[in-house]
PDB file of C-alpha atoms and ligand atoms in Angstrom:
ATOM      1  CA  UNK A   1      21.993  38.339  53.321  1.00  0.00           C
ATOM      2  CA  UNK A   2      22.030  34.664  54.308  1.00  0.00           C
ATOM      3  CA  UNK A   3      25.085  33.083  55.826  1.00  0.00           C
ATOM      4  CA  UNK A   4      26.232  31.578  52.637  1.00  0.00           C
ATOM      5  CA  UNK A   5      26.065  34.962  50.728  1.00  0.00           C
ATOM      6  CA  UNK A   6      27.816  36.470  53.686  1.00  0.00           C
ATOM      7  CA  UNK A   7      30.665  34.067  53.521  1.00  0.00           C
ATOM      8  CA  UNK A   8      31.062  34.508  49.714  1.00  0.00           C
ATOM      9  CA  UNK A   9      30.902  38.321  49.838  1.00  0.00           C
ATOM     10  CA  UNK A  10      33.413  38.430  52.728  1.00  0.00           C
ATOM     11  CA  UNK A  11      35.882  36.170  50.783  1.00  0.00           C
ATOM     12  CA  UNK A  12      35.424  38.589  47.839  1.00  0.00           C
ATOM     13  CA  UNK A  13      36.872  41.307  50.241  1.00  0.00           C
ATOM     14  CA  UNK A  14      40.010  39.192  50.540  1.00  0.00           C
ATOM     15  CA  UNK A  15      39.191  37.894  53.975  1.00  0.00           C
ATOM     16  CA  UNK A  16      39.945  34.331  55.170  1.00  0.00           C
ATOM     17  CA  UNK A  17      36.865  33.025  57.140  1.00  0.00           C
ATOM     18  CA  UNK A  18      37.024  29.703  58.847  1.00  0.00           C
ATOM     19  CA  UNK A  19      34.206  27.530  60.288  1.00  0.00           C
ATOM     20  CA  UNK A  20      35.441  28.609  63.773  1.00  0.00           C
ATOM     21  CA  UNK A  21      34.912  32.189  62.869  1.00  0.00           C
ATOM     22  CA  UNK A  22      31.465  31.537  61.503  1.00  0.00           C
ATOM     23  CA  UNK A  23      30.525  29.708  64.700  1.00  0.00           C
ATOM     24  CA  UNK A  24      31.608  32.662  66.726  1.00  0.00           C
ATOM     25  CA  UNK A  25      29.636  35.089  64.710  1.00  0.00           C
ATOM     26  CA  UNK A  26      26.667  32.758  65.132  1.00  0.00           C
ATOM     27  CA  UNK A  27      27.155  32.906  68.936  1.00  0.00           C
ATOM     28  CA  UNK A  28      27.506  36.675  68.755  1.00  0.00           C
ATOM     29  CA  UNK A  29      24.191  37.060  66.938  1.00  0.00           C
ATOM     30  CA  UNK A  30      22.380  34.901  69.627  1.00  0.00           C
ATOM     31  CA  UNK A  31      23.867  36.912  72.322  1.00  0.00           C
ATOM     32  CA  UNK A  32      22.978  40.088  70.697  1.00  0.00           C
ATOM     33  CA  UNK A  33      19.359  39.038  70.338  1.00  0.00           C
ATOM     34  CA  UNK A  34      19.001  37.774  73.880  1.00  0.00           C
ATOM     35  CA  UNK A  35      20.554  40.815  75.415  1.00  0.00           C
ATOM     36  CA  UNK A  36      18.628  43.144  73.223  1.00  0.00           C
ATOM     37  CA  UNK A  37      15.467  42.029  75.003  1.00  0.00           C
ATOM     38  CA  UNK A  38      16.878  43.631  78.204  1.00  0.00           C
ATOM     39  CA  UNK A  39      18.983  46.464  76.922  1.00  0.00           C
ATOM     40  CA  UNK A  40      18.516  48.542  73.826  1.00  0.00           C
ATOM     41  CA  UNK A  41      21.587  47.465  71.657  1.00  0.00           C
ATOM     42  CA  UNK A  42      20.274  47.478  68.174  1.00  0.00           C
ATOM     43  CA  UNK A  43      17.057  48.039  66.178  1.00  0.00           C
ATOM     44  CA  UNK A  44      18.311  45.520  63.512  1.00  0.00           C
ATOM     45  CA  UNK A  45      17.347  42.073  64.748  1.00  0.00           C
ATOM     46  CA  UNK A  46      16.449  39.835  61.812  1.00  0.00           C
ATOM     47  CA  UNK A  47      19.299  37.516  61.241  1.00  0.00           C
ATOM     48  CA  UNK A  48      19.817  38.287  57.613  1.00  0.00           C
ATOM     49  CA  UNK A  49      19.771  41.907  58.376  1.00  0.00           C
ATOM     50  CA  UNK A  50      22.378  41.513  61.087  1.00  0.00           C
ATOM     51  CA  UNK A  51      24.578  39.666  58.814  1.00  0.00           C
ATOM     52  CA  UNK A  52      24.436  42.403  56.186  1.00  0.00           C
ATOM     53  CA  UNK A  53      24.113  45.653  58.072  1.00  0.00           C
ATOM     54  CA  UNK A  54      26.221  44.882  61.099  1.00  0.00           C
ATOM     55  CA  UNK A  55      28.629  41.885  60.298  1.00  0.00           C
ATOM     56  CA  UNK A  56      29.356  42.528  56.618  1.00  0.00           C
ATOM     57  CA  UNK A  57      29.261  46.337  56.968  1.00  0.00           C
ATOM     58  CA  UNK A  58      31.843  46.080  59.839  1.00  0.00           C
ATOM     59  CA  UNK A  59      34.169  44.000  57.704  1.00  0.00           C
ATOM     60  CA  UNK A  60      33.919  46.350  54.717  1.00  0.00           C
ATOM     61  CA  UNK A  61      36.797  48.300  56.332  1.00  0.00           C
ATOM     62  CA  UNK A  62      39.062  45.809  54.691  1.00  0.00           C
ATOM     63  CA  UNK A  63      38.307  47.737  51.406  1.00  0.00           C
ATOM     64  CA  UNK A  64      40.249  50.662  52.800  1.00  0.00           C
ATOM     65  CA  UNK A  65      43.245  48.854  54.316  1.00  0.00           C
ATOM     66  CA  UNK A  66      44.709  45.372  54.651  1.00  0.00           C
ATOM     67  CA  UNK A  67      44.170  44.678  58.249  1.00  0.00           C
ATOM     68  CA  UNK A  68      46.353  41.498  58.079  1.00  0.00           C
ATOM     69  CA  UNK A  69      49.315  43.786  58.006  1.00  0.00           C
ATOM     70  CA  UNK A  70      48.641  45.580  61.403  1.00  0.00           C
ATOM     71  CA  UNK A  71      48.828  44.896  65.051  1.00  0.00           C
ATOM     72  CA  UNK A  72      46.463  47.148  66.777  1.00  0.00           C
ATOM     73  CA  UNK A  73      43.271  48.976  66.415  1.00  0.00           C
ATOM     74  CA  UNK A  74      40.791  51.123  68.431  1.00  0.00           C
ATOM     75  CA  UNK A  75      37.158  51.282  67.860  1.00  0.00           C
ATOM     76  CA  UNK A  76      35.602  54.371  69.364  1.00  0.00           C
ATOM     77  CA  UNK A  77      31.954  54.377  70.434  1.00  0.00           C
ATOM     78  CA  UNK A  78      31.602  50.594  69.564  1.00  0.00           C
ATOM     79  CA  UNK A  79      28.084  50.279  70.989  1.00  0.00           C
ATOM     80  CA  UNK A  80      27.180  46.649  70.857  1.00  0.00           C
ATOM     81  CA  UNK A  81      30.552  45.947  69.071  1.00  0.00           C
ATOM     82  CA  UNK A  82      30.374  47.244  65.606  1.00  0.00           C
ATOM     83  CA  UNK A  83      32.825  47.126  63.913  1.00  0.00           C
ATOM     84  CA  UNK A  84      35.221  46.113  66.738  1.00  0.00           C
ATOM     85  CA  UNK A  85      33.945  42.735  67.916  1.00  0.00           C
ATOM     86  CA  UNK A  86      33.386  41.481  64.321  1.00  0.00           C
ATOM     87  CA  UNK A  87      36.982  42.579  63.440  1.00  0.00           C
ATOM     88  CA  UNK A  88      38.373  40.713  66.545  1.00  0.00           C
ATOM     89  CA  UNK A  89      36.616  37.595  65.581  1.00  0.00           C
ATOM     90  CA  UNK A  90      38.099  37.679  62.039  1.00  0.00           C
ATOM     91  CA  UNK A  91      41.476  39.425  62.424  1.00  0.00           C
ATOM     92  CA  UNK A  92      43.330  37.521  65.135  1.00  0.00           C
ATOM     93  CA  UNK A  93      46.505  39.437  64.484  1.00  0.00           C
ATOM     94  CA  UNK A  94      44.940  42.654  65.750  1.00  0.00           C
ATOM     95  CA  UNK A  95      44.733  43.519  69.564  1.00  0.00           C
ATOM     96  CA  UNK A  96      41.645  45.522  69.590  1.00  0.00           C
ATOM     97  CA  UNK A  97      40.540  48.151  72.186  1.00  0.00           C
ATOM     98  CA  UNK A  98      36.773  48.914  72.244  1.00  0.00           C
ATOM     99  CA  UNK A  99      35.977  52.301  73.836  1.00  0.00           C
ATOM    100  CA  UNK A 100      32.395  52.836  74.947  1.00  0.00           C
ATOM    101  CA  UNK A 101      30.791  55.271  77.345  1.00  0.00           C
ATOM    102  CA  UNK A 102      27.653  53.296  78.023  1.00  0.00           C
ATOM    103  CA  UNK A 103      28.190  50.932  80.896  1.00  0.00           C
ATOM    104  CA  UNK A 104      25.338  48.571  79.965  1.00  0.00           C
ATOM    105  CA  UNK A 105      26.803  48.129  76.548  1.00  0.00           C
ATOM    106  CA  UNK A 106      30.205  47.395  78.134  1.00  0.00           C
ATOM    107  CA  UNK A 107      28.575  44.555  80.267  1.00  0.00           C
ATOM    108  CA  UNK A 108      27.255  43.078  77.003  1.00  0.00           C
ATOM    109  CA  UNK A 109      30.723  43.417  75.354  1.00  0.00           C
ATOM    110  CA  UNK A 110      32.343  41.718  78.363  1.00  0.00           C
ATOM    111  CA  UNK A 111      29.805  38.859  78.007  1.00  0.00           C
ATOM    112  CA  UNK A 112      30.631  38.442  74.268  1.00  0.00           C
ATOM    113  CA  UNK A 113      34.434  38.556  74.952  1.00  0.00           C
ATOM    114  CA  UNK A 114      33.994  35.823  77.563  1.00  0.00           C
ATOM    115  CA  UNK A 115      31.738  33.481  75.599  1.00  0.00           C
ATOM    116  CA  UNK A 116      33.585  33.782  72.339  1.00  0.00           C
ATOM    117  CA  UNK A 117      37.070  33.606  74.107  1.00  0.00           C
ATOM    118  CA  UNK A 118      38.277  36.806  72.507  1.00  0.00           C
ATOM    119  CA  UNK A 119      41.660  37.166  74.074  1.00  0.00           C
ATOM    120  CA  UNK A 120      42.544  39.956  71.661  1.00  0.00           C
ATOM    121  CA  UNK A 121      39.809  42.381  72.911  1.00  0.00           C
ATOM    122  CA  UNK A 122      40.090  44.980  75.666  1.00  0.00           C
ATOM    123  CA  UNK A 123      37.003  46.889  76.714  1.00  0.00           C
ATOM    124  CA  UNK A 124      37.346  50.495  78.015  1.00  0.00           C
ATOM    125  CA  UNK A 125      34.210  51.854  79.722  1.00  0.00           C
ATOM    126  CA  UNK A 126      34.513  55.684  79.450  1.00  0.00           C
ATOM    127  CA  UNK A 127      34.530  58.708  77.287  1.00  0.00           C
ATOM    128  CA  UNK A 128      37.059  58.616  74.419  1.00  0.00           C
ATOM    129  CA  UNK A 129      38.037  62.309  74.973  1.00  0.00           C
ATOM    130  CA  UNK A 130      39.327  61.359  78.501  1.00  0.00           C
ATOM    131  CA  UNK A 131      40.941  58.239  77.375  1.00  0.00           C
ATOM    132  CA  UNK A 132      42.683  60.032  74.548  1.00  0.00           C
ATOM    133  CA  UNK A 133      44.640  61.941  77.169  1.00  0.00           C
ATOM    134  CA  UNK A 134      46.340  58.774  78.478  1.00  0.00           C
ATOM    135  CA  UNK A 135      46.605  56.818  75.168  1.00  0.00           C
ATOM    136  CA  UNK A 136      48.499  59.249  72.933  1.00  0.00           C
ATOM    137  CA  UNK A 137      49.900  57.736  69.800  1.00  0.00           C
ATOM    138  CA  UNK A 138      49.143  54.186  70.862  1.00  0.00           C
ATOM    139  CA  UNK A 139      47.207  52.830  67.850  1.00  0.00           C
ATOM    140  CA  UNK A 140      48.133  51.878  64.349  1.00  0.00           C
ATOM    141  CA  UNK A 141      44.537  52.021  63.179  1.00  0.00           C
ATOM    142  CA  UNK A 142      41.446  53.832  64.660  1.00  0.00           C
ATOM    143  CA  UNK A 143      37.899  53.503  63.441  1.00  0.00           C
ATOM    144  CA  UNK A 144      34.352  54.338  64.348  1.00  0.00           C
ATOM    145  CA  UNK A 145      30.839  53.868  62.928  1.00  0.00           C
ATOM    146  CA  UNK A 146      27.891  56.124  63.505  1.00  0.00           C
ATOM    147  CA  UNK A 147      29.526  57.955  66.459  1.00  0.00           C
ATOM    148  CA  UNK A 148      29.328  61.659  65.658  1.00  0.00           C
ATOM    149  CA  UNK A 149      30.337  64.499  63.212  1.00  0.00           C
ATOM    150  CA  UNK A 150      33.591  64.015  61.508  1.00  0.00           C
ATOM    151  CA  UNK A 151      34.839  67.243  62.966  1.00  0.00           C
ATOM    152  CA  UNK A 152      34.275  66.177  66.578  1.00  0.00           C
ATOM    153  CA  UNK A 153      35.353  62.567  66.369  1.00  0.00           C
ATOM    154  CA  UNK A 154      38.658  63.482  64.516  1.00  0.00           C
ATOM    155  CA  UNK A 155      39.698  65.642  67.279  1.00  0.00           C
ATOM    156  CA  UNK A 156      39.039  62.977  69.848  1.00  0.00           C
ATOM    157  CA  UNK A 157      40.550  60.046  67.890  1.00  0.00           C
ATOM    158  CA  UNK A 158      43.584  61.408  66.022  1.00  0.00           C
ATOM    159  CA  UNK A 159      45.695  62.098  69.107  1.00  0.00           C
ATOM    160  CA  UNK A 160      45.439  58.390  69.916  1.00  0.00           C
ATOM    161  CA  UNK A 161      46.984  57.295  66.535  1.00  0.00           C
ATOM    162  CA  UNK A 162      50.679  56.774  65.904  1.00  0.00           C
ATOM    163  CA  UNK A 163      52.374  58.839  63.213  1.00  0.00           C
ATOM    164  CA  UNK A 164      51.892  57.228  59.857  1.00  0.00           C
ATOM    165  CA  UNK A 165      48.802  55.389  61.267  1.00  0.00           C
ATOM    166  CA  UNK A 166      45.295  55.671  59.840  1.00  0.00           C
ATOM    167  CA  UNK A 167      41.877  56.851  61.033  1.00  0.00           C
ATOM    168  CA  UNK A 168      39.166  55.041  59.053  1.00  0.00           C
ATOM    169  CA  UNK A 169      35.668  56.282  60.018  1.00  0.00           C
ATOM    170  CA  UNK A 170      32.767  54.257  58.452  1.00  0.00           C
ATOM    171  CA  UNK A 171      30.149  56.564  57.155  1.00  0.00           C
ATOM    172  CA  UNK A 172      27.072  56.720  54.905  1.00  0.00           C
ATOM    173  CA  UNK A 173      26.701  59.868  52.738  1.00  0.00           C
ATOM    174  CA  UNK A 174      29.379  62.277  53.870  1.00  0.00           C
ATOM    175  CA  UNK A 175      30.118  65.090  51.356  1.00  0.00           C
ATOM    176  CA  UNK A 176      29.176  67.901  53.828  1.00  0.00           C
ATOM    177  CA  UNK A 177      30.987  66.473  56.679  1.00  0.00           C
ATOM    178  CA  UNK A 178      34.185  66.175  54.653  1.00  0.00           C
ATOM    179  CA  UNK A 179      34.187  69.913  53.810  1.00  0.00           C
ATOM    180  CA  UNK A 180      33.554  70.831  57.429  1.00  0.00           C
ATOM    181  CA  UNK A 181      36.172  68.412  58.684  1.00  0.00           C
ATOM    182  CA  UNK A 182      39.165  69.346  56.514  1.00  0.00           C
ATOM    183  CA  UNK A 183      40.150  72.337  58.525  1.00  0.00           C
ATOM    184  CA  UNK A 184      40.504  70.430  61.789  1.00  0.00           C
ATOM    185  CA  UNK A 185      42.443  67.633  60.091  1.00  0.00           C
ATOM    186  CA  UNK A 186      45.105  69.995  59.040  1.00  0.00           C
ATOM    187  CA  UNK A 187      45.364  71.352  62.650  1.00  0.00           C
ATOM    188  CA  UNK A 188      45.710  67.709  63.972  1.00  0.00           C
ATOM    189  CA  UNK A 189      48.506  67.008  61.541  1.00  0.00           C
ATOM    190  CA  UNK A 190      46.419  64.587  59.636  1.00  0.00           C
ATOM    191  CA  UNK A 191      45.337  64.373  56.025  1.00  0.00           C
ATOM    192  CA  UNK A 192      42.415  62.944  54.034  1.00  0.00           C
ATOM    193  CA  UNK A 193      44.076  60.617  51.499  1.00  0.00           C
ATOM    194  CA  UNK A 194      41.064  58.997  49.792  1.00  0.00           C
ATOM    195  CA  UNK A 195      37.370  58.409  50.253  1.00  0.00           C
ATOM    196  CA  UNK A 196      36.281  54.829  49.375  1.00  0.00           C
ATOM    197  CA  UNK A 197      32.644  54.712  48.230  1.00  0.00           C
ATOM    198  CA  UNK A 198      30.760  51.512  47.738  1.00  0.00           C
ATOM    199  CA  UNK A 199      27.249  50.148  47.924  1.00  0.00           C
ATOM    200  CA  UNK A 200      26.121  47.722  50.522  1.00  0.00           C
ATOM    201  CA  UNK A 201      25.194  44.396  48.755  1.00  0.00           C
ATOM    202  CA  UNK A 202      21.650  43.454  48.329  1.00  0.00           C
ATOM    203  CA  UNK A 203      20.039  46.806  49.533  1.00  0.00           C
ATOM    204  CA  UNK A 204      22.457  48.969  47.569  1.00  0.00           C
ATOM    205  CA  UNK A 205      22.607  51.822  50.119  1.00  0.00           C
ATOM    206  CA  UNK A 206      25.648  54.118  49.873  1.00  0.00           C
ATOM    207  CA  UNK A 207      28.643  53.754  52.133  1.00  0.00           C
ATOM    208  CA  UNK A 208      31.895  55.483  52.466  1.00  0.00           C
ATOM    209  CA  UNK A 209      35.142  54.929  54.192  1.00  0.00           C
ATOM    210  CA  UNK A 210      37.409  57.770  54.807  1.00  0.00           C
ATOM    211  CA  UNK A 211      41.160  57.033  54.770  1.00  0.00           C
ATOM    212  CA  UNK A 212      42.857  59.670  56.948  1.00  0.00           C
ATOM    213  CA  UNK A 213      46.506  59.394  57.590  1.00  0.00           C
ATOM    214  CA  UNK A 214      48.237  60.848  60.544  1.00  0.00           C
ATOM    215  CA  UNK A 215      51.293  62.755  59.168  1.00  0.00           C
ATOM    216  CA  UNK A 216      52.932  64.090  62.350  1.00  0.00           C
ATOM    217  CA  UNK A 217      52.501  64.232  66.137  1.00  0.00           C
ATOM    218  CA  UNK A 218      49.330  65.991  67.361  1.00  0.00           C
ATOM    219  CA  UNK A 219      49.711  69.093  69.481  1.00  0.00           C
ATOM    220  CA  UNK A 220      49.137  68.304  73.175  1.00  0.00           C
ATOM    221  CA  UNK A 221      46.165  70.846  73.327  1.00  0.00           C
ATOM    222  CA  UNK A 222      44.071  68.283  71.491  1.00  0.00           C
ATOM    223  CA  UNK A 223      41.464  67.011  72.132  1.00  0.00           C
ATOM    224  CA  UNK A 224      40.098  70.046  73.858  1.00  0.00           C
ATOM    225  CA  UNK A 225      37.235  69.950  76.321  1.00  0.00           C
ATOM    226  CA  UNK A 226      34.188  68.306  74.648  1.00  0.00           C
ATOM    227  CA  UNK A 227      32.051  71.559  75.271  1.00  0.00           C
ATOM    228  CA  UNK A 228      34.680  73.563  73.468  1.00  0.00           C
ATOM    229  CA  UNK A 229      34.815  71.326  70.482  1.00  0.00           C
ATOM    230  CA  UNK A 230      31.010  71.344  70.135  1.00  0.00           C
ATOM    231  CA  UNK A 231      30.880  75.169  70.554  1.00  0.00           C
ATOM    232  CA  UNK A 232      33.447  75.605  67.772  1.00  0.00           C
ATOM    233  CA  UNK A 233      31.565  73.303  65.528  1.00  0.00           C
ATOM    234  CA  UNK A 234      28.345  75.238  66.070  1.00  0.00           C
ATOM    235  CA  UNK A 235      30.038  78.572  65.334  1.00  0.00           C
ATOM    236  CA  UNK A 236      31.363  77.178  62.074  1.00  0.00           C
ATOM    237  CA  UNK A 237      28.102  75.953  60.930  1.00  0.00           C
ATOM    238  CA  UNK A 238      26.349  79.358  61.551  1.00  0.00           C
TER     239      UNK A 238
HETATM  240  N1  LIG B 301      29.447  51.789  66.467  1.00  0.00           N
HETATM  241  C1  LIG B 301      28.259  51.240  66.864  1.00  0.00           C
HETATM  242  C2  LIG B 301      27.395  50.818  65.615  1.00  0.00           C
HETATM  243  O1  LIG B 301      27.829  51.324  64.574  1.00  0.00           O
HETATM  244  O2  LIG B 301      26.502  50.111  65.753  1.00  0.00           O
HETATM  245  C3  LIG B 301      27.493  52.047  67.864  1.00  0.00           C
HETATM  246  C4  LIG B 301      26.960  53.421  67.279  1.00  0.00           C
HETATM  247  S1  LIG B 301      25.877  54.222  68.393  1.00  0.00           S
HETATM  248  C5  LIG B 301      24.993  55.246  67.426  1.00  0.00           C
HETATM  249  C6  LIG B 301      27.151  55.453  69.051  1.00  0.00           C
HETATM  250  C7  LIG B 301      27.822  54.875  70.329  1.00  0.00           C
HETATM  251  O3  LIG B 301      29.006  55.688  70.548  1.00  0.00           O
HETATM  252  C8  LIG B 301      26.925  54.809  71.457  1.00  0.00           C
HETATM  253  O4  LIG B 301      26.993  53.516  72.106  1.00  0.00           O
HETATM  254  C9  LIG B 301      27.593  55.827  72.497  1.00  0.00           C
HETATM  255  O5  LIG B 301      27.520  55.460  73.852  1.00  0.00           O
HETATM  256  C10 LIG B 301      29.041  55.877  72.011  1.00  0.00           C
HETATM  257  N2  LIG B 301      29.715  57.147  72.126  1.00  0.00           N
HETATM  258  C11 LIG B 301      29.353  58.377  71.597  1.00  0.00           C
HETATM  259  N3  LIG B 301      30.333  59.354  72.011  1.00  0.00           N
HETATM  260  C12 LIG B 301      31.282  58.685  72.660  1.00  0.00           C
HETATM  261  C13 LIG B 301      32.536  59.151  73.382  1.00  0.00           C
HETATM  262  N4  LIG B 301      32.927  60.468  73.262  1.00  0.00           N
HETATM  263  N5  LIG B 301      33.293  58.161  73.934  1.00  0.00           N
HETATM  264  C14 LIG B 301      32.792  56.889  74.081  1.00  0.00           C
HETATM  265  N6  LIG B 301      31.692  56.432  73.507  1.00  0.00           N
HETATM  266  C15 LIG B 301      30.863  57.346  72.802  1.00  0.00           C
END
């Protein structure tokens, strides 16, 4: 996807994209490529591929929700900043917290924040399940891309969401994960409202965005210890 195709396709999603935002995305791409030589941040490095599979894919969350109407968002397991950094560049109305366990990735994120003057970004270097204990019901929107099984990540993320807020995981093919995840959603007082499916332009690969709404407060017992969550999932898969 070249930059012109990117701009057109993003505008089709109802996103306003200015020259300043495009310049910031350009800088982000350059930093990503430079740092990728030292740290393993992404295997996608060709410019057109990054614009499609990282930048456009991150913004596709707008298909599920109008992000202009919200104030804060958390991106769990953001890695090199997908989707969180891209959302912070485009949606200046959002205060965005990025949670990432890997310290080297957090150093990269700090460099991006500084270079791009992203005053709306906060980087949290740690495990989301620990952070969830001190950030209960803090966020209107939570998202994650390519982090872990729906069952595990729901238990970690949903306690951090405000009642009536949304959890929007970005996924590829997810039928099996949905079936396995429905049980824990009920326990967490959350509900799967809709699954938006679409194809990534140009390469036509399948994408899904789950729209999970938090209906009521989550019992304080969640999230449980990570080992316990994993053990439960394995038992259920037997
Ligand atoms: N979201 C990015 C993307 O789509 O390119 C990164 C995906 S990468 C496969 C998963 C990232 O999640 C890794 O950087 C890993 O360190 C982080 N991660 C996994 N589990 C986590 C947890 N419980 N708390 C914080 N970060 C976590």
